[in-house]
Amino acid sequence: MTDRTRVWILVAVGVICVAGAAGYVLFAARRSAVPSEPAAADVKVEWIEGGVQTPPHLLFRSTLPGTSFGRVGYVPLDAVNGPRYLTPISCDRLYFRAGRGICLTVEDDRLFPNYAYVFDARFHLGRRTRLTGPPSRTRVSPDGRLAAITVFEEGHSYAQARFSTRTSFVDTSTEQIITDLEQFDVQRDGRRIKALDFNFWGVTFTPDSRHFYATLGTAGQMYLIRGDVDRRAVEVLRRGVECPSLSPDGTRIAFKKRTANLGWQVAVLDLATGHETVLDAEHRSVDDQVDWLDNQHVLYHQSSRHGADIWVLRTDNAEAPRILLAGAYSPAVVRE
Amino acid sequence: MFRVGQARRVDALISTPPLISIRAPRNVWSLGLTSFLTDISSEMVTSSLPAYLVLQLGFTPLAFGAVDGLYQGATALTRLVGGFIADRTRRYKEVAAIGYAISTVSRLLLLLVSTASAIGAVIALDRLGKGIRTAPRDAIIGLSVRRAELAGAFGVHRALDTAGAALGPLVAFGVLAVAHRAFDAVFVVSFALGVFGLAAVLLLVRNPADAARVTTVERVTHSAILTLGHSRDFRRLSIGAAALSLATVSDGFLYLVLQRDLGMDAAVLPLLFAGTAACYFISAVPLGRAADRFGRRAVFLCGYIFLLLVYVVVLIPVTPMLQIVAVLALLGGYYGATDGVLAALASAVLPPRLFGTGLAVLTTGITLARLVGSVLFGYLWTATAARSALQVFTGGLVTCLVLAAFTLSIGRQESRA
């Protein structure tokens, strides 16, 4: 085979590769432009545009194909199987309390695609805040004045697919980021600790709105921490607790407990006794910061052919979980 | 063991430049093209993997990060294996091609997996491929080029390599902009480019002409590798290079310090990497040629002086824009003056039949030194503060520069053609 032949063969291979790649990209572009998906046809939902939030209700992001896809909706807790209300906003993750909400979005067609917005009870979006990575978790304090946002940041070399998280606190009235957990003092057994690999995520606020629980990951271990926003300090409490969520009565924390095969189970920690109950009525891995429906039930999402469904599980582990809302994601229970 | 007669023959090989084959420049450009395509392919995936894991698979990648760390050591081993096998079999091109093929296949596998451990395994496979091919690839360049042109040739290769690495994230971004959240399209494009790169190696690269000549000399065996240790020049080069690597602060850390000092948005970090890559691209060939002309050791040490200046610029408060531009330019220049030039220095010092193994040993030593250095830096950062850690390393780099200047200068005629 002469050199010339080789070069021509290479050119041919190159053309095939580039053409094939371009073709696939165009096919994928067309695919994402067409929202229909026959597989989800079994969920029939009546959507009502507009409406006013009337607690108690559940806010969520709709994953059903069609006009509702990606948009925030809500449904009264006493009529979850009835019509759902559709809001004008779209969020990847959201949370809402006391008239203030946080909407985290990923707008792929921009160079910096990750944003956060504060929104009010009428779903008017406030000023846009750019996030430094894809959004992960968010919670709002019971008085609505403070919000916590966790994002994933790429590691400190884009040659490694490594991660760190950044958890920031937002003042919902000024819509500014006021601090992030990296700046906080960390205490453990009375001693101050510090390390480069600290990662914080999964904040849940206490009823007084100035304290919170969260997760600290370091050296491969996950710890439950309790923090004080004003003092900018946290304290390590316990090992093996990820993504805590405080119950409405403030006595228990539902969290993710790592299992042997790199998945998670939902467990409930009684803060007074320190006793943990693993909710193994749910056999599948749960990767979500659960939200409490009431003092006896928790909510989380699972992937499904509708995109995702929101499931409800009893915290006494007496019953198998069941679907509360199909085709929905990022539940936020609004009680008052 | 080395016998006197053979030592003389090997000596002759070292002092006589390898055959100037018509393939010589072609091998360099071909490998440059391959590296260009392969780097676009791999950086596309690396830059979009975080978003893919979070958005599409919806799982916490922190589990994946733990798995990722385990494979660092494995990469070092595969590098040594790749270099040794290439030397022993003389089939540099084939060993390199296997490495490229393994990495290309791993792209395809990404389309099929969705759990943390599986993705970790796929990344490990990609690393395996990279480890296997690096030493044979550099050995081909070293064997295909006249000694007088070694650093320039490596400069050309490294420039194309970096260009690919800088374009990768842009191509990924372009794909995702056209096809919303279509990460499978990113992986398919990455796979296609990987295939293209593999084809370039298979079709255009020729095993170095004089490799056939070298087989008449003693075959590479385990004991022959000890001759590497006996080579005083190689030893001194390794020690000097390792010492300098020990005092090297990684880009990521430097940008982090800069970002915190200047209060920049963390989303700007990828742009800093891209800026350095651009400066590396621009400087690689000129600095390589300069190394051939004025002395490879001199340019190599100069590169580390650039790095020293980076530390100084980060520490001294000047106008932010000036700081950033200076850091990017100096860091890019550091890479241009050291990466390819080191490979050229090694090629000038090693016996041709041990290029693969020798380059692999050198790279492994440097990687280890860098690892120790970064652990040390991380420890200093947490124990004290970022600035004092950098100050310590500035002093350390000065010391290592002096040490390296000594070890590298007591050598024989390796630095000039």
XYZ file of C-alpha atoms in Angstrom, chain B:
417
model
C 24.512 -7.846 31.188
C 26.372 -5.407 29.033
C 29.444 -6.820 27.272
C 32.195 -4.509 26.179
C 31.756 -5.161 22.465
C 28.106 -4.435 22.602
C 28.687 -1.364 24.710
C 30.820 0.022 21.937
C 28.148 -0.727 19.363
C 25.468 0.910 21.446
C 27.791 3.827 21.945
C 28.050 4.114 18.191
C 24.305 4.172 17.918
C 24.061 6.911 20.467
C 26.596 9.167 18.844
C 25.426 8.537 15.285
C 22.131 10.180 14.564
C 19.379 7.711 13.664
C 18.566 7.229 9.987
C 16.877 10.218 8.521
C 13.919 8.357 7.193
C 11.425 10.015 4.924
C 8.929 9.035 7.570
C 10.656 11.088 10.172
C 8.816 14.373 9.966
C 5.732 12.453 8.942
C 5.673 10.395 12.115
C 5.776 13.552 14.160
C 2.943 15.194 12.232
C 0.923 11.976 12.205
C 1.241 11.510 15.920
C 0.467 15.179 16.291
C -2.722 14.728 14.306
C -3.643 11.661 16.340
C -3.030 13.431 19.613
C -5.006 16.413 18.378
C -8.044 14.290 17.558
C -7.727 12.065 20.603
C -7.432 15.004 22.952
C -10.537 16.680 21.537
C -12.224 13.337 22.052
C -11.173 12.897 25.658
C -11.515 16.497 26.817
C -15.021 16.632 25.346
C -16.014 13.860 27.674
C -14.082 15.087 30.698
C -15.588 18.546 30.532
C -19.178 17.407 30.083
C -19.060 14.414 32.416
C -19.917 16.413 35.538
C -23.068 17.873 34.008
C -23.989 14.471 32.572
C -23.707 12.746 35.914
C -25.683 15.379 37.715
C -28.365 16.254 35.198
C -28.943 13.088 33.259
C -28.218 10.343 35.722
C -29.283 12.445 38.667
C -26.881 10.861 41.098
C -24.343 12.248 43.469
C -20.956 11.920 41.842
C -19.128 12.040 45.121
C -19.238 8.258 45.183
C -17.560 8.342 41.810
C -14.826 10.631 43.084
C -13.777 8.034 45.617
C -13.505 5.390 42.912
C -11.543 7.773 40.702
C -8.688 8.119 43.163
C -7.994 4.415 43.208
C -6.900 4.342 39.606
C -4.034 6.813 39.824
C -1.600 4.113 40.860
C -2.826 1.743 38.183
C -2.027 4.314 35.500
C 1.619 4.448 36.529
C 1.888 0.691 36.195
C 0.323 0.581 32.744
C 2.705 3.264 31.579
C 5.706 1.180 32.543
C 4.195 -1.922 30.979
C 3.422 -0.070 27.752
C 6.920 1.343 27.456
C 8.611 -1.949 28.240
C 6.552 -4.043 25.849
C 7.092 -1.536 23.069
C 10.854 -1.709 23.615
C 10.920 -5.447 23.820
C 8.805 -6.128 20.766
C 9.995 -3.118 18.750
C 6.359 -2.641 17.850
C 5.974 0.894 19.110
C 3.204 1.727 16.687
C 1.146 -1.340 17.550
C 1.430 -0.832 21.295
C 0.467 2.800 20.936
C -2.432 1.821 18.676
C -3.697 -0.615 21.298
C -3.687 2.206 23.807
C -5.627 4.479 21.477
C -8.066 1.692 20.676
C -8.785 0.972 24.333
C -9.528 4.614 25.035
C -11.753 4.872 21.960
C -13.769 1.836 22.997
C -14.266 3.341 26.444
C -16.118 6.247 24.838
C -18.615 3.872 23.327
C -19.093 2.149 26.669
C -20.113 5.442 28.213
C -23.312 5.212 26.234
C -24.216 1.998 27.979
C -23.471 2.533 31.644
C -25.310 4.522 34.296
C -24.061 3.528 37.748
C -21.255 5.155 39.688
C -18.992 2.115 39.761
C -19.508 1.341 36.085
C -18.622 4.874 35.066
C -15.576 4.706 37.282
C -14.546 1.545 35.491
C -15.001 3.156 32.080
C -12.835 6.110 33.109
C -10.241 3.661 34.368
C -10.271 1.951 30.980
C -9.635 5.270 29.282
C -6.717 5.890 31.637
C -5.384 2.439 30.919
C -5.337 3.222 27.218
C -3.634 6.521 27.838
C -0.983 4.918 30.014
C -0.168 2.257 27.456
C 0.258 4.613 24.539
C 2.165 7.565 25.986
C 5.664 6.115 26.253
C 5.634 4.273 22.877
C 4.285 7.395 21.209
C 7.083 9.560 22.559
C 9.569 6.815 21.734
C 8.453 6.906 18.100
C 9.025 10.637 17.979
C 12.413 10.266 19.597
C 13.453 7.530 17.191
C 12.132 9.217 14.082
C 13.948 12.490 14.332
C 17.531 13.697 14.111
C 19.048 14.496 17.468
C 19.511 18.061 16.387
C 15.773 18.419 15.964
C 14.432 16.486 18.931
C 13.030 19.354 20.966
C 11.497 21.027 17.941
C 9.771 17.809 16.958
C 8.380 17.287 20.439
C 7.313 20.918 20.370
C 5.270 20.330 17.230
C 3.644 17.292 18.742
C 2.858 18.990 22.032
C 1.399 22.011 20.253
C -1.085 19.837 18.373
C -1.778 17.893 21.531
C -2.646 21.020 23.480
C -4.724 22.449 20.666
C -6.896 19.351 20.824
C -7.197 19.561 24.580
C -8.285 23.189 24.388
C -10.858 22.526 21.662
C -12.450 19.575 23.421
C -14.652 21.514 25.838
C -15.660 23.905 23.048
C -16.775 21.056 20.805
C -18.750 19.526 23.668
C -20.377 22.860 24.340
C -21.227 23.193 20.662
C -22.860 19.775 20.555
C -24.917 20.477 23.659
C -25.935 23.877 22.358
C -27.279 22.337 19.169
C -28.857 19.292 20.799
C -30.241 20.145 24.203
C -28.860 17.856 26.933
C -27.964 15.208 24.358
C -24.977 13.762 26.188
C -25.184 10.634 24.085
C -24.390 12.852 21.090
C -21.307 14.154 22.913
C -20.111 10.589 23.499
C -20.819 9.571 19.906
C -18.863 12.539 18.531
C -16.065 11.737 20.963
C -16.057 8.131 19.779
C -16.011 9.182 16.110
C -13.038 11.473 16.690
C -11.305 8.702 18.607
C -11.751 6.370 15.657
C -10.401 9.029 13.316
C -7.352 9.455 15.556
C -6.802 5.712 15.750
C -6.970 5.483 11.970
C -4.340 8.199 11.724
C -1.957 6.169 13.868
C -2.604 2.957 11.992
C -2.356 4.438 8.519
C 0.225 7.169 8.717
C 2.690 6.178 11.418
C 5.566 3.843 10.631
C 7.592 2.002 13.199
C 10.909 3.881 13.314
C 13.329 2.679 10.628
C 16.299 2.128 12.823
C 14.283 0.063 15.264
C 15.044 -2.856 12.981
C 18.737 -2.131 13.274
C 18.615 -2.115 16.997
C 17.223 -5.648 17.204
C 20.623 -6.952 16.218
C 21.904 -5.651 19.500
C 20.995 -7.219 22.789
C 17.315 -7.791 23.333
C 15.613 -5.802 26.017
C 15.336 -7.924 29.113
C 14.551 -7.193 32.712
C 18.199 -6.919 33.603
C 18.788 -4.574 30.683
C 16.476 -2.139 32.379
C 18.965 -1.854 35.182
C 21.296 -0.263 32.670
C 18.952 2.690 32.910
C 19.946 3.014 36.497
C 23.586 2.649 35.557
C 23.380 5.466 33.051
C 24.644 8.438 34.974
C 23.140 10.918 32.579
C 19.698 9.396 32.853
C 19.961 9.249 36.615
C 20.891 12.888 36.848
C 18.130 13.889 34.475
C 15.561 11.934 36.476
C 16.670 13.373 39.779
C 16.743 16.913 38.456
C 13.335 16.605 36.790
C 11.798 14.908 39.824
C 13.125 17.559 42.182
C 11.622 20.304 40.047
C 8.316 18.443 39.869
C 8.250 18.173 43.630
C 8.218 21.948 43.886
C 5.537 22.318 41.211
C 2.166 23.607 42.312
C -0.587 22.333 40.056
C -2.491 24.708 37.770
C -5.684 24.021 39.618
C -4.227 25.189 42.929
C -2.693 28.294 41.370
C -5.963 29.308 39.765
C -7.755 28.663 43.012
C -5.434 30.990 44.898
C -5.819 33.587 42.167
C -9.572 33.183 42.127
C -9.892 33.612 45.859
C -7.524 36.546 45.984
C -9.288 38.349 43.172
C -12.773 37.249 44.156
C -13.503 35.780 40.755
C -16.479 33.613 39.889
C -15.547 29.939 40.016
C -17.225 29.501 36.645
C -14.269 31.387 35.153
C -11.822 28.595 36.020
C -12.253 26.661 32.751
C -11.385 29.851 30.883
C -8.117 30.082 32.773
C -7.236 26.549 31.741
C -8.091 27.416 28.156
C -5.951 30.542 28.305
C -2.929 28.600 29.506
C -3.526 25.988 26.822
C -3.525 28.722 24.194
C -0.224 30.128 25.462
C 1.261 26.623 25.582
C 0.141 26.063 21.998
C 1.755 29.274 20.807
C 5.027 28.727 22.648
C 5.586 24.991 22.176
C 7.218 25.045 18.751
C 9.322 28.218 19.149
C 10.617 27.114 22.545
C 11.328 23.630 21.231
C 13.371 25.042 18.346
C 15.127 27.388 20.716
C 16.009 24.399 22.864
C 17.582 22.646 19.887
C 19.506 25.780 18.974
C 20.636 27.154 22.324
C 20.646 24.160 24.615
C 17.871 21.959 25.877
C 18.953 22.051 29.500
C 18.993 25.817 29.441
C 15.482 26.110 28.008
C 14.222 23.422 30.382
C 15.516 25.275 33.410
C 14.181 28.502 31.930
C 10.765 26.930 31.895
C 10.953 26.409 35.624
C 12.068 29.988 36.041
C 8.815 30.924 34.284
C 6.992 28.809 36.854
C 8.840 30.563 39.629
C 7.709 33.873 38.184
C 4.132 32.583 38.210
C 4.388 31.983 41.947
C 5.782 35.458 42.421
C 3.082 37.099 40.309
C 0.351 35.291 42.225
C 1.840 36.386 45.531
C 2.434 40.021 44.680
C -0.658 42.168 44.360
C -0.737 44.074 41.089
C -3.658 45.011 38.876
C -5.856 41.919 38.488
C -5.885 41.965 34.681
C -2.110 42.120 34.578
C -1.858 39.315 37.096
C -4.144 37.037 35.136
C -2.499 37.698 31.783
C 0.967 37.253 33.262
C 0.018 33.997 34.965
C -1.529 32.544 31.823
C 1.364 33.568 29.590
C 4.075 32.400 32.005
C 2.305 29.137 32.768
C 1.838 28.436 29.075
C 5.485 29.256 28.490
C 6.482 26.947 31.346
C 4.705 24.050 29.673
C 6.154 24.926 26.284
C 9.672 25.036 27.675
C 9.511 21.894 29.788
C 7.081 19.246 28.562
C 8.408 18.503 25.082
C 11.930 19.566 25.946
C 12.123 17.008 28.751
C 11.153 14.252 26.327
C 13.850 15.536 23.989
C 16.425 15.566 26.799
C 15.503 12.020 27.705
C 15.692 10.867 24.105
C 19.138 12.360 23.812
C 20.360 10.567 26.903
C 18.719 7.152 26.582
C 19.907 4.254 24.446
C 17.436 4.018 21.553
C 16.433 0.480 22.420
C 15.194 1.660 25.814
C 13.367 4.792 24.739
C 9.977 3.401 25.679
C 10.940 2.048 29.073
C 13.158 5.006 29.872
C 10.486 7.571 29.023
C 7.951 5.607 31.032
C 10.235 5.450 34.069
C 10.948 9.159 33.822
C 7.277 10.090 33.497
C 6.293 7.859 36.382
C 8.965 9.376 38.582
C 7.788 12.864 37.725
C 4.144 12.008 38.333
C 5.017 10.567 41.723
C 7.022 13.652 42.608
C 4.118 15.869 41.563
C 1.734 13.821 43.641
C 3.914 14.165 46.726
C 4.264 17.865 46.006
C 0.526 18.391 45.757
C -0.168 16.461 48.955
C 2.420 18.607 50.680
C 0.928 21.773 49.260
C -2.565 20.729 50.304
C -1.334 20.008 53.806
C 0.433 23.371 54.059
C -2.665 25.146 52.786
C -4.889 23.687 55.454
C -2.316 23.910 58.225
C -1.478 27.524 57.520
C -2.955 29.406 54.558
C -2.756 29.453 50.791
C -0.281 32.311 50.586
C 2.210 30.853 53.026
C 2.012 27.508 51.279
C 2.881 29.241 48.025
C 5.710 31.140 49.701
C 7.185 27.886 50.968
C 6.976 26.425 47.502
C 8.608 29.502 45.999
C 11.577 28.950 48.262
C 11.474 25.251 47.495
C 11.470 25.839 43.756
C 14.476 28.120 43.984
C 16.344 25.418 45.889
C 15.323 22.735 43.410
C 16.306 24.964 40.501
C 19.808 25.290 41.899
C 19.958 21.545 42.558
C 18.673 20.724 39.092
C 21.081 23.153 37.461
C 23.909 21.210 39.083
C 22.660 17.721 38.301
C 21.813 18.571 34.740
C 25.025 20.346 33.966
C 27.295 17.519 34.982
C 26.400 15.556 31.904
C 28.007 14.780 28.665
C 27.269 16.032 25.241
C 23.559 15.390 25.387
C 22.262 18.892 25.244
C 23.735 20.039 21.980
C 23.284 18.283 18.682
